[in-house]
CSV table of C-alpha atoms and ligand atoms in Angstrom, one decimal:
chain,number,residue,atom,x,y,z
A,1,MET,CA,0.0,0.0,0.0
A,2,ALA,CA,1.1,3.5,-0.8
A,3,PRO,CA,2.6,5.5,2.1
A,4,LYS,CA,0.6,8.1,3.9
A,5,ASN,CA,2.2,11.1,2.2
A,6,GLU,CA,0.9,10.0,-1.2
A,7,PRO,CA,-2.3,10.8,-2.9
A,8,THR,CA,-5.1,8.3,-2.6
A,9,PHE,CA,-5.6,5.7,-5.3
A,10,ARG,CA,-8.4,7.7,-6.9
A,11,GLN,CA,-6.4,10.8,-6.8
A,12,SER,CA,-3.5,9.0,-8.4
A,13,VAL,CA,-5.7,7.7,-11.2
A,14,ASP,CA,-7.0,11.3,-11.7
A,15,MET,CA,-3.5,12.7,-11.8
A,16,MET,CA,-2.5,10.3,-14.6
A,17,PHE,CA,-5.7,11.1,-16.4
A,18,ASN,CA,-5.0,14.9,-16.1
A,19,ARG,CA,-1.5,14.4,-17.4
A,20,ALA,CA,-2.9,12.9,-20.6
A,21,VAL,CA,-5.9,15.1,-21.0
A,22,ALA,CA,-3.6,18.2,-20.9
A,23,LEU,CA,-2.3,17.0,-24.2
A,24,MET,CA,-5.7,16.8,-25.8
A,25,ASP,CA,-8.1,19.3,-27.2
A,26,LEU,CA,-11.4,18.3,-25.8
A,27,PRO,CA,-14.6,20.5,-25.9
A,28,PRO,CA,-14.9,22.6,-22.8
A,29,GLY,CA,-16.2,20.7,-19.8
A,30,LEU,CA,-16.0,17.3,-21.4
A,31,GLU,CA,-12.7,16.5,-19.6
A,32,GLU,CA,-14.4,17.0,-16.2
A,33,LYS,CA,-17.4,14.9,-17.3
A,34,ILE,CA,-15.2,12.0,-18.3
A,35,ARG,CA,-13.1,12.2,-15.1
A,36,VAL,CA,-15.8,12.2,-12.5
A,37,CYS,CA,-17.4,9.1,-11.1
A,38,ASN,CA,-21.1,9.1,-11.9
A,39,ALA,CA,-22.4,7.4,-8.8
A,40,THR,CA,-21.2,5.2,-6.0
A,41,TYR,CA,-23.8,3.2,-4.1
A,42,THR,CA,-23.1,2.0,-0.6
A,43,VAL,CA,-25.2,-0.9,0.7
A,44,ARG,CA,-25.2,-2.1,4.3
A,45,PHE,CA,-27.0,-5.3,5.1
A,46,GLY,CA,-27.2,-7.8,7.9
A,47,VAL,CA,-26.8,-11.6,7.7
A,48,ARG,CA,-27.6,-13.9,10.6
A,49,LEU,CA,-24.4,-15.9,11.2
A,50,ARG,CA,-23.4,-18.1,14.1
A,51,GLY,CA,-26.4,-16.9,16.2
A,52,LYS,CA,-26.0,-13.2,15.7
A,53,ILE,CA,-26.6,-10.6,13.0
A,54,GLU,CA,-23.5,-9.4,11.3
A,55,THR,CA,-23.6,-6.1,9.3
A,56,PHE,CA,-21.6,-5.8,6.1
A,57,THR,CA,-20.7,-2.8,3.9
A,58,GLY,CA,-20.5,-3.1,0.1
A,59,TYR,CA,-20.1,-0.7,-2.8
A,60,ARG,CA,-20.9,-0.6,-6.5
A,61,SER,CA,-19.4,2.4,-8.2
A,62,VAL,CA,-20.4,3.5,-11.7
A,63,HIS,CA,-17.8,5.6,-13.3
A,64,SER,CA,-19.1,6.2,-16.8
A,65,GLU,CA,-22.2,5.2,-18.6
A,66,HIS,CA,-21.2,6.4,-22.1
A,67,MET,CA,-21.8,2.8,-23.0
A,68,GLU,CA,-24.1,0.3,-21.2
A,69,PRO,CA,-24.0,-2.1,-19.6
A,70,VAL,CA,-21.2,-0.9,-17.3
A,71,LYS,CA,-18.6,-3.5,-16.5
A,72,GLY,CA,-16.1,-4.4,-13.8
A,73,GLY,CA,-15.3,-6.9,-11.1
A,74,ILE,CA,-16.4,-7.2,-7.5
A,75,ARG,CA,-13.7,-7.7,-4.9
A,76,PHE,CA,-14.0,-9.2,-1.5
A,77,ALA,CA,-11.3,-7.8,0.8
A,78,LEU,CA,-11.0,-6.0,4.1
A,79,SER,CA,-9.2,-3.1,2.5
A,80,VAL,CA,-12.2,-2.3,0.2
A,81,ASN,CA,-13.3,1.3,0.5
A,82,GLN,CA,-15.1,4.0,-1.5
A,83,ASP,CA,-11.9,5.7,-2.8
A,84,GLU,CA,-10.5,2.4,-4.0
A,85,VAL,CA,-13.8,1.2,-5.7
A,86,GLU,CA,-14.0,4.6,-7.5
A,87,ALA,CA,-10.4,4.4,-8.7
A,88,LEU,CA,-11.0,0.9,-10.0
A,89,ALA,CA,-14.3,1.9,-11.7
A,90,ALA,CA,-12.5,4.7,-13.5
A,91,LEU,CA,-9.8,2.3,-14.7
A,92,MET,CA,-12.5,0.0,-16.0
A,93,THR,CA,-13.9,2.9,-18.2
A,94,TYR,CA,-10.4,3.5,-19.7
A,95,LYS,CA,-9.6,-0.2,-20.0
A,96,CYS,CA,-12.9,-1.1,-21.8
A,97,ALA,CA,-12.4,1.8,-24.2
A,98,LEU,CA,-8.8,0.9,-25.0
A,99,VAL,CA,-9.6,-2.8,-25.9
A,100,GLU,CA,-12.9,-1.9,-27.5
A,101,ALA,CA,-15.1,-3.8,-25.2
A,102,PRO,CA,-18.4,-2.0,-25.6
A,103,PHE,CA,-18.9,-1.2,-21.9
A,104,GLY,CA,-18.8,1.7,-19.5
A,105,GLY,CA,-16.8,1.4,-16.3
A,106,SER,CA,-17.9,0.1,-12.9
A,107,LYS,CA,-16.4,-1.7,-9.9
A,108,GLY,CA,-17.7,-3.2,-6.7
A,109,GLY,CA,-16.4,-4.4,-3.4
A,110,LEU,CA,-17.5,-6.0,-0.2
A,111,CYS,CA,-15.5,-5.3,3.1
A,112,ILE,CA,-14.9,-8.8,4.2
A,113,ASN,CA,-12.1,-11.3,4.7
A,114,PRO,CA,-13.5,-14.3,2.9
A,115,ARG,CA,-11.1,-16.6,4.8
A,116,ASP,CA,-13.1,-15.8,8.0
A,117,TYR,CA,-16.2,-17.7,6.7
A,118,ASP,CA,-17.0,-21.2,5.6
A,119,GLU,CA,-18.5,-21.8,2.1
A,120,GLU,CA,-22.1,-21.9,3.3
A,121,GLU,CA,-21.7,-18.6,5.1
A,122,LEU,CA,-20.0,-17.0,2.2
A,123,GLU,CA,-22.8,-18.1,-0.1
A,124,ARG,CA,-25.4,-16.5,2.2
A,125,ILE,CA,-23.4,-13.2,2.4
A,126,THR,CA,-22.8,-13.2,-1.4
A,127,ARG,CA,-26.5,-13.8,-2.2
A,128,ARG,CA,-27.6,-11.1,0.3
A,129,PHE,CA,-25.1,-8.6,-1.2
A,130,SER,CA,-26.3,-9.6,-4.7
A,131,TYR,CA,-29.9,-9.1,-3.7
A,132,GLU,CA,-29.1,-5.5,-2.6
A,133,LEU,CA,-27.4,-4.8,-5.9
A,134,ILE,CA,-29.9,-6.6,-8.1
A,135,LYS,CA,-32.9,-4.8,-6.8
A,136,ARG,CA,-31.2,-1.5,-7.6
A,137,ASP,CA,-30.3,-2.7,-11.2
A,138,LEU,CA,-26.6,-2.7,-10.2
A,139,ILE,CA,-26.5,-6.3,-11.4
A,140,ASN,CA,-28.4,-6.5,-14.7
A,141,PRO,CA,-27.4,-7.9,-18.2
A,142,ALA,CA,-28.3,-4.6,-19.9
A,143,GLN,CA,-27.1,-2.2,-17.3
A,144,ASN,CA,-24.4,-3.5,-15.0
A,145,VAL,CA,-22.4,-6.7,-15.3
A,146,PRO,CA,-20.0,-7.7,-12.5
A,147,ALA,CA,-17.1,-10.2,-12.8
A,148,PRO,CA,-14.5,-11.7,-10.5
A,149,ASP,CA,-11.8,-9.6,-8.9
A,150,MET,CA,-9.6,-10.1,-5.8
A,151,GLY,CA,-11.1,-12.6,-3.4
A,152,THR,CA,-13.9,-13.7,-5.8
A,153,GLY,CA,-14.0,-16.3,-8.5
A,154,GLU,CA,-16.3,-18.6,-10.5
A,155,ARG,CA,-18.1,-19.8,-7.4
A,156,GLU,CA,-19.2,-16.3,-6.3
A,157,MET,CA,-20.2,-15.5,-9.8
A,158,ALA,CA,-22.4,-18.6,-10.0
A,159,TRP,CA,-24.2,-17.5,-6.8
A,160,MET,CA,-24.7,-14.0,-8.1
A,161,ALA,CA,-26.1,-15.3,-11.4
A,162,ASP,CA,-28.4,-17.7,-9.7
A,163,GLN,CA,-29.6,-15.0,-7.3
A,164,TYR,CA,-30.4,-12.8,-10.3
A,165,LYS,CA,-32.3,-15.6,-12.0
A,166,ARG,CA,-34.4,-16.2,-8.9
A,167,MET,CA,-35.4,-12.6,-8.8
A,168,ASN,CA,-35.9,-12.3,-12.6
A,169,THR,CA,-37.4,-15.6,-13.5
A,170,THR,CA,-38.6,-14.5,-17.0
A,171,ASP,CA,-35.4,-12.7,-18.1
A,172,ILE,CA,-34.2,-15.0,-20.9
A,173,ASN,CA,-30.8,-13.2,-20.9
A,174,GLY,CA,-30.3,-13.6,-17.2
A,175,ALA,CA,-27.1,-15.6,-17.5
A,176,ALA,CA,-25.5,-12.4,-19.0
A,177,CYS,CA,-25.9,-10.5,-15.7
A,178,VAL,CA,-22.4,-11.5,-14.5
A,179,THR,CA,-19.3,-12.9,-16.2
A,180,GLY,CA,-16.6,-15.2,-15.0
A,181,LYS,CA,-19.1,-18.0,-14.2
A,182,PRO,CA,-18.2,-21.6,-14.3
A,183,ILE,CA,-18.7,-23.4,-17.6
A,184,ASN,CA,-21.7,-25.4,-16.3
A,185,ALA,CA,-23.4,-22.2,-15.3
A,186,GLY,CA,-23.0,-20.3,-18.6
A,187,GLY,CA,-19.3,-19.4,-18.4
A,188,ILE,CA,-16.8,-19.5,-21.3
A,189,GLN,CA,-13.7,-21.5,-21.8
A,190,GLY,CA,-10.5,-19.6,-21.1
A,191,ARG,CA,-12.0,-17.0,-18.7
A,192,VAL,CA,-10.0,-18.1,-15.6
A,193,GLU,CA,-6.7,-17.9,-17.4
A,194,ALA,CA,-7.7,-14.7,-19.4
A,195,THR,CA,-6.0,-12.0,-17.4
A,196,GLY,CA,-2.7,-13.9,-17.2
A,197,ARG,CA,-3.0,-14.9,-20.8
A,198,GLY,CA,-3.5,-11.3,-21.7
A,199,VAL,CA,-0.3,-10.3,-19.8
A,200,GLN,CA,1.6,-12.9,-21.9
A,201,PHE,CA,0.0,-11.7,-25.2
A,202,ALA,CA,0.8,-8.1,-24.2
A,203,LEU,CA,4.5,-8.9,-23.6
A,204,ARG,CA,4.7,-10.9,-26.8
A,205,GLU,CA,3.4,-7.9,-28.7
A,206,PHE,CA,5.7,-5.5,-26.9
A,207,PHE,CA,8.7,-7.7,-28.0
A,208,ARG,CA,7.5,-7.6,-31.6
A,209,HIS,CA,8.5,-3.9,-31.6
A,210,PRO,CA,12.3,-3.6,-31.4
A,211,GLU,CA,12.0,0.2,-30.8
A,212,ALA,CA,9.9,-0.5,-27.7
A,213,VAL,CA,12.3,-3.2,-26.4
A,214,LYS,CA,15.2,-0.8,-27.0
A,215,ALA,CA,13.4,2.0,-25.1
A,216,ALA,CA,13.3,-0.3,-22.1
A,217,GLY,CA,17.1,-0.9,-22.5
A,218,LEU,CA,16.5,-4.5,-23.3
A,219,GLU,CA,17.5,-6.6,-26.3
A,220,GLY,CA,16.3,-9.5,-28.3
A,221,LYS,CA,13.2,-11.7,-27.6
A,222,LEU,CA,11.1,-12.7,-24.6
A,223,ASP,CA,13.0,-16.0,-24.5
A,224,GLY,CA,15.4,-16.1,-21.6
A,225,LYS,CA,14.2,-12.9,-19.9
A,226,ARG,CA,14.4,-12.9,-16.1
A,227,VAL,CA,11.0,-12.2,-14.6
A,228,ILE,CA,10.0,-11.3,-11.0
A,229,VAL,CA,6.3,-11.7,-10.2
A,230,GLN,CA,4.5,-10.3,-7.2
A,231,GLY,CA,1.4,-12.3,-6.3
A,232,LEU,CA,0.8,-15.8,-7.4
A,233,GLY,CA,-3.0,-15.5,-7.4
A,234,ASN,CA,-5.1,-16.2,-10.5
A,235,VAL,CA,-3.5,-13.4,-12.6
A,236,GLY,CA,0.1,-13.7,-11.5
A,237,PHE,CA,0.1,-17.5,-11.6
A,238,HIS,CA,-1.2,-17.8,-15.1
A,239,ALA,CA,1.0,-15.0,-16.5
A,240,ALA,CA,4.1,-16.5,-14.9
A,241,MET,CA,3.3,-20.1,-15.9
A,242,PHE,CA,2.6,-19.2,-19.5
A,243,LEU,CA,5.7,-17.1,-19.8
A,244,GLN,CA,7.8,-19.9,-18.3
A,245,LYS,CA,6.3,-22.8,-20.3
A,246,GLU,CA,5.6,-21.2,-23.6
A,247,ASP,CA,8.0,-18.2,-24.0
A,248,GLY,CA,11.2,-19.5,-22.3
A,249,CYS,CA,11.2,-16.8,-19.5
A,250,LYS,CA,13.0,-17.5,-16.3
A,251,ILE,CA,10.9,-16.7,-13.2
A,252,THR,CA,13.7,-15.7,-10.9
A,253,GLY,CA,11.5,-14.2,-8.1
A,254,ILE,CA,8.0,-14.8,-6.7
A,255,ILE,CA,6.7,-12.5,-4.0
A,256,GLU,CA,3.8,-13.6,-1.8
A,257,HIS,CA,2.2,-12.4,1.4
A,258,ASP,CA,4.6,-14.3,3.6
A,259,GLY,CA,7.9,-13.4,1.9
A,260,ALA,CA,9.5,-14.2,-1.4
A,261,LEU,CA,11.4,-16.9,-3.2
A,262,PHE,CA,14.4,-16.2,-5.3
A,263,ALA,CA,16.3,-18.5,-7.7
A,264,GLU,CA,18.7,-17.3,-10.4
A,265,ASN,CA,18.1,-20.3,-12.6
A,266,GLY,CA,14.3,-19.9,-12.4
A,267,LEU,CA,11.5,-21.3,-10.2
A,268,ASP,CA,9.0,-23.9,-11.2
A,269,VAL,CA,5.8,-21.8,-11.1
A,270,GLU,CA,3.4,-24.7,-10.9
A,271,ALA,CA,5.4,-26.3,-8.1
A,272,VAL,CA,5.4,-23.1,-6.2
A,273,ARG,CA,1.7,-22.7,-6.7
A,274,ALA,CA,1.0,-26.2,-5.5
A,275,TRP,CA,3.2,-25.5,-2.4
A,276,ILE,CA,1.2,-22.3,-1.6
A,277,VAL,CA,-2.1,-24.2,-2.0
A,278,LYS,CA,-0.9,-26.9,0.4
A,279,HIS,CA,1.0,-24.8,3.0
A,280,GLY,CA,-0.7,-21.4,2.7
A,281,GLY,CA,2.4,-19.5,1.7
A,282,VAL,CA,5.9,-19.8,0.1
A,283,SER,CA,7.8,-20.3,3.4
A,284,GLY,CA,9.6,-23.6,3.5
A,285,TYR,CA,9.6,-24.2,-0.3
A,286,PRO,CA,12.7,-26.1,-1.2
A,287,ASP,CA,15.1,-25.3,-4.0
A,288,ALA,CA,15.0,-21.6,-3.6
A,289,ARG,CA,16.3,-18.8,-1.4
A,290,HIS,CA,13.5,-17.5,0.9
A,291,THR,CA,13.3,-14.0,2.4
A,292,SER,CA,10.6,-12.8,4.7
A,293,GLU,CA,11.1,-9.3,3.4
A,294,GLY,CA,9.0,-9.9,0.3
A,295,ALA,CA,8.6,-6.3,-0.8
A,296,LYS,CA,12.4,-6.0,-1.1
A,297,VAL,CA,12.4,-8.4,-4.0
A,298,LEU,CA,10.5,-5.8,-6.0
A,299,GLU,CA,13.9,-4.0,-6.0
A,300,GLU,CA,16.0,-7.0,-7.2
A,301,ASP,CA,17.7,-7.0,-10.6
A,302,CYS,CA,15.6,-8.6,-13.3
A,303,ASP,CA,14.4,-7.8,-16.9
A,304,ILE,CA,10.7,-7.7,-16.3
A,305,LEU,CA,8.8,-7.0,-13.1
A,306,ILE,CA,5.1,-8.1,-12.9
A,307,PRO,CA,3.2,-6.7,-10.0
A,308,ALA,CA,0.1,-8.9,-10.0
A,309,ALA,CA,-1.2,-8.4,-6.5
A,310,MET,CA,-2.7,-5.0,-5.6
A,311,GLU,CA,-2.5,-1.3,-5.9
A,312,GLY,CA,0.2,1.0,-4.5
A,313,VAL,CA,3.0,-1.5,-4.1
A,314,ILE,CA,5.5,0.6,-6.0
A,315,ASN,CA,5.3,4.0,-4.5
A,316,LEU,CA,7.4,7.0,-3.4
A,317,GLU,CA,9.1,5.0,-0.8
A,318,ASN,CA,10.6,2.3,-3.0
A,319,ALA,CA,10.3,3.5,-6.6
A,320,ALA,CA,13.9,4.9,-6.8
A,321,ARG,CA,15.3,1.5,-5.8
A,322,VAL,CA,13.3,-0.5,-8.4
A,323,LYS,CA,15.8,-1.8,-10.9
A,324,ALA,CA,13.6,-3.5,-13.5
A,325,PRO,CA,13.8,-1.7,-16.9
A,326,LEU,CA,10.4,-3.0,-17.8
A,327,ILE,CA,7.3,-3.2,-15.6
A,328,ILE,CA,4.0,-4.7,-16.7
A,329,GLU,CA,1.1,-3.9,-14.5
A,330,ALA,CA,-0.9,-7.1,-14.2
A,331,ALA,CA,-2.7,-5.7,-11.1
A,332,ASN,CA,-4.7,-2.5,-11.2
A,333,GLY,CA,-2.8,0.6,-10.0
A,334,PRO,CA,0.3,-1.1,-8.6
A,335,VAL,CA,2.4,2.0,-9.4
A,336,THR,CA,1.3,5.3,-7.8
A,337,ALA,CA,1.4,8.5,-9.7
A,338,GLY,CA,4.5,9.7,-7.8
A,339,ALA,CA,6.3,6.4,-8.4
A,340,ASP,CA,5.4,6.6,-12.1
A,341,GLU,CA,7.2,9.9,-12.4
A,342,ILE,CA,10.3,8.6,-10.7
A,343,LEU,CA,10.4,5.5,-12.8
A,344,ARG,CA,9.8,7.4,-16.0
A,345,GLU,CA,12.7,9.7,-15.2
A,346,LYS,CA,14.9,6.7,-14.7
A,347,GLY,CA,14.0,5.4,-18.2
A,348,CYS,CA,11.9,2.5,-17.0
A,349,VAL,CA,9.2,1.5,-19.4
A,350,ILE,CA,5.8,0.7,-17.9
A,351,ILE,CA,3.1,-1.3,-19.7
A,352,PRO,CA,0.1,0.2,-18.0
A,353,ASP,CA,-2.6,-1.6,-16.1
A,354,MET,CA,-5.5,-0.5,-18.3
A,355,TYR,CA,-3.9,-2.4,-21.2
A,356,ALA,CA,-1.8,-5.0,-19.4
A,357,ASN,CA,-4.6,-6.6,-17.4
A,358,ALA,CA,-7.4,-6.1,-19.9
A,359,GLY,CA,-7.5,-9.7,-20.9
A,360,GLY,CA,-10.0,-10.5,-18.1
A,361,VAL,CA,-12.6,-8.0,-19.3
A,362,THR,CA,-12.0,-8.9,-22.9
A,363,VAL,CA,-12.9,-12.5,-22.3
A,364,SER,CA,-15.8,-11.3,-20.1
A,365,TYR,CA,-17.0,-9.5,-23.2
A,366,PHE,CA,-16.9,-12.8,-25.1
A,367,GLU,CA,-18.8,-14.5,-22.3
A,368,TRP,CA,-21.5,-11.9,-22.3
A,369,VAL,CA,-21.9,-12.2,-26.0
A,370,LYS,CA,-22.1,-16.0,-25.7
A,371,ASN,CA,-24.8,-15.7,-23.1
A,372,LEU,CA,-26.8,-13.2,-25.2
A,373,SER,CA,-26.5,-15.4,-28.3
A,374,HIS,CA,-27.3,-18.6,-26.3
A,375,ILE,CA,-24.8,-20.6,-28.2
A,376,ARG,CA,-21.2,-21.8,-27.7
A,377,PHE,CA,-18.6,-20.2,-30.0
A,378,GLY,CA,-17.7,-22.5,-32.9
A,379,ARG,CA,-20.7,-24.8,-32.5
A,380,MET,CA,-22.1,-24.0,-36.0
A,381,GLN,CA,-19.0,-23.8,-38.0
A,382,ARG,CA,-16.5,-26.3,-36.5
A,383,ARG,CA,-17.4,-29.4,-38.4
A,384,GLN,CA,-18.1,-27.5,-41.6
A,385,GLU,CA,-14.6,-26.0,-41.3
A,386,GLU,CA,-13.2,-29.5,-40.8
A,387,ALA,CA,-15.0,-30.8,-43.9
A,388,ARG,CA,-13.5,-28.1,-46.0
A,389,HIS,CA,-10.0,-28.7,-44.7
A,390,GLN,CA,-10.6,-32.4,-45.5
A,391,LEU,CA,-10.9,-31.4,-49.1
A,392,ILE,CA,-7.5,-29.9,-49.1
A,393,ILE,CA,-6.0,-32.9,-47.3
A,394,ASP,CA,-7.5,-35.3,-49.8
A,395,GLU,CA,-5.8,-33.3,-52.6
A,396,LEU,CA,-2.5,-33.3,-50.8
A,397,GLU,CA,-2.7,-37.0,-50.2
A,398,ARG,CA,-3.3,-37.5,-53.9
A,399,LEU,CA,-0.2,-35.4,-54.6
A,400,ASP,CA,1.7,-37.4,-52.0
A,401,ARG,CA,0.9,-40.7,-53.7
A,402,HIS,CA,1.7,-39.2,-57.1
A,403,LEU,CA,5.1,-37.8,-56.1
A,404,GLY,CA,6.2,-40.9,-54.2
A,405,ASP,CA,9.5,-40.2,-52.2
A,406,ALA,CA,10.0,-36.8,-53.7
A,407,TRP,CA,7.5,-35.1,-51.3
A,408,SER,CA,5.4,-35.9,-48.3
A,409,MET,CA,3.3,-34.1,-45.8
A,410,THR,CA,5.1,-32.8,-42.6
A,411,PRO,CA,4.3,-35.2,-39.7
A,412,HIS,CA,1.2,-34.2,-37.8
A,413,PHE,CA,0.3,-31.5,-40.3
A,414,LYS,CA,-2.9,-33.5,-41.2
A,415,GLU,CA,-4.2,-33.7,-37.7
A,416,LYS,CA,-3.4,-30.2,-36.8
A,417,TYR,CA,-4.8,-28.7,-40.0
A,418,LEU,CA,-8.0,-30.9,-39.9
A,419,ARG,CA,-9.1,-29.9,-36.4
A,420,GLY,CA,-11.6,-27.1,-36.4
A,421,ALA,CA,-11.2,-24.6,-33.6
A,422,ASP,CA,-13.0,-25.2,-30.4
A,423,GLU,CA,-14.3,-22.5,-28.0
A,424,LEU,CA,-11.0,-22.2,-26.1
A,425,GLU,CA,-9.0,-21.7,-29.3
A,426,LEU,CA,-11.4,-19.1,-30.5
A,427,VAL,CA,-11.3,-17.2,-27.2
A,428,ARG,CA,-7.5,-17.2,-27.2
A,429,SER,CA,-7.4,-16.0,-30.8
A,430,GLY,CA,-9.9,-13.2,-30.0
A,431,LEU,CA,-7.9,-12.2,-27.0
A,432,ASP,CA,-4.6,-12.3,-28.9
A,433,ASP,CA,-6.0,-10.1,-31.6
A,434,THR,CA,-7.5,-7.7,-29.0
A,435,MET,CA,-4.2,-7.4,-27.2
A,436,ARG,CA,-2.2,-6.8,-30.4
A,437,ILE,CA,-4.5,-4.2,-31.8
A,438,ALA,CA,-4.7,-2.3,-28.5
A,439,TYR,CA,-1.0,-2.3,-28.1
A,440,GLN,CA,-0.5,-1.1,-31.6
A,441,SER,CA,-2.8,1.9,-31.0
A,442,MET,CA,-0.9,2.9,-27.9
A,443,HIS,CA,2.5,2.3,-29.5
A,444,GLU,CA,1.7,4.5,-32.4
A,445,VAL,CA,0.8,7.4,-30.1
A,446,TRP,CA,3.9,6.8,-28.0
A,447,GLN,CA,6.2,6.7,-30.9
A,448,GLU,CA,4.7,9.4,-33.1
A,449,ARG,CA,3.5,12.1,-30.8
A,450,GLU,CA,6.4,14.2,-29.7
A,451,ASN,CA,4.9,15.2,-26.4
A,452,VAL,CA,4.0,11.6,-25.4
A,453,THR,CA,6.9,9.9,-23.8
A,454,ASP,CA,5.3,6.9,-22.1
A,455,LEU,CA,2.9,4.1,-22.8
A,456,ARG,CA,0.5,5.1,-19.9
A,457,THR,CA,-0.1,8.6,-21.3
A,458,ALA,CA,-0.5,7.0,-24.8
A,459,ALA,CA,-3.0,4.5,-23.4
A,460,TYR,CA,-5.0,7.3,-21.7
A,461,LEU,CA,-5.0,9.3,-24.9
A,462,CYS,CA,-6.4,6.4,-26.9
A,463,SER,CA,-9.1,5.6,-24.5
A,464,ILE,CA,-10.2,9.1,-23.6
A,465,GLN,CA,-10.4,9.8,-27.3
A,466,LYS,CA,-12.8,6.9,-27.7
A,467,VAL,CA,-14.9,7.9,-24.6
A,468,ALA,CA,-15.1,11.5,-25.8
A,469,ALA,CA,-16.2,10.3,-29.3
A,470,SER,CA,-19.0,8.3,-27.8
A,471,TYR,CA,-20.1,11.3,-25.6
A,472,LYS,CA,-20.1,13.5,-28.7
A,473,ALA,CA,-22.1,11.0,-30.7
A,474,LYS,CA,-24.7,11.0,-27.9
A,475,GLY,CA,-24.9,14.8,-28.4
A,476,LEU,CA,-23.5,15.5,-24.9
B,1,LIG,N1,-11.9,-7.6,-12.4
B,1,LIG,C1,-11.3,-7.6,-13.6
B,1,LIG,C2,-10.7,-6.3,-14.0
B,1,LIG,O1,-10.3,-5.6,-13.2
B,1,LIG,C3,-12.3,-8.1,-14.7
B,1,LIG,C4,-13.5,-7.2,-15.0
B,1,LIG,C5,-14.5,-7.9,-15.9
B,1,LIG,O2,-14.3,-8.9,-16.4
B,1,LIG,O3,-15.6,-7.3,-16.0
B,1,LIG,O4,-10.5,-6.0,-15.1
């Protein structure tokens, strides 16, 4: 968390917004309209637990309704407060605009430590919170569509969707009221991995641009890069695992709540995750150096730093000591506005949160579309695609017979080529395309506008432009 002498999270987001908007020429007053949070609802409700009534406080903040439904996760954490929820809602507006997910921005939170309750209690609390939001249309397929965030996952989303359906029995699109649901409750393949996968696709795209790699003071490809990741939750785990298994990165450091692991030759991400699940933390993990001062590892030498835990972890106190030349913000708001300035001056390149972690909401968008269309992606075309591919294979096989030893098909080509894409492949392909296009739009602004010297400002410019255009189109 950011030290006391720093602006709050919401102020920090506003400062970054202001920096970008100063370079734009918006109609008078529009800047203010885009920046402010439209509404924040606070709900307090009681649940009878263990013989007494416990009162809970929850929020749903709606930042911008230039497009509806508004979209954004709901987190369960003791640290949830209005300022944080509003900052996160604003980031959702910019994020959705940047990756062209047709939503406004929203975010929710419940002040609770989910570990303090058993599953049945959590279900009752979640359903009661959902009830409060649903009756105010703060969960609704056409108006406000939550998703998982810190402390929530598929299970909570299934409870919320079911609660909505109980209260709206004739809504044929009820399943689209939340995303991130389990597959058997209307979810989509690839949503759980989506944010981590998006981080991987973002880095791959970054490394396709030699001038970007050079700006970070790095060289070559993603292969062999030394990576430190903070937080091995859903986002950090998937990002680190894919980078290690598919891109040849070395995960040299993993920071968790009870300290950090460090191994020059790289850690086995899946083994560390299994250890955490079993033992509740990284302490005691063999084959690595352990330090109880986890935050210090943010300052270790590496090529890429991935803060994937929470906001404000790189702040005025430690920014000057951070050595990583490239930071990719898998969490929302991990670098404060003050730290951002220090790092920029040092020449560090930051791939900003609103782009870097947009994989989650992108696949949420696919899930929402799937729910509204009531059909799994690929169901109509998969076999037809296979039949057409079969025609080519038949021709190639004829050629193969004809040419004898002079030519033959590459082994496994036939199976690979024949197989029509299933939902998971389509989701990954849609996500990859989204992450590439969004990067390219930021990159162009970063490289071509003289007064834009960082990717965050470029990202803000791209998204504010889009939000402004949609306000203008509405006649506002
Ligand atoms: N909570 C995630 C985020 O911060 C996902 C939001 C969504 O899928 O709507 O982007």
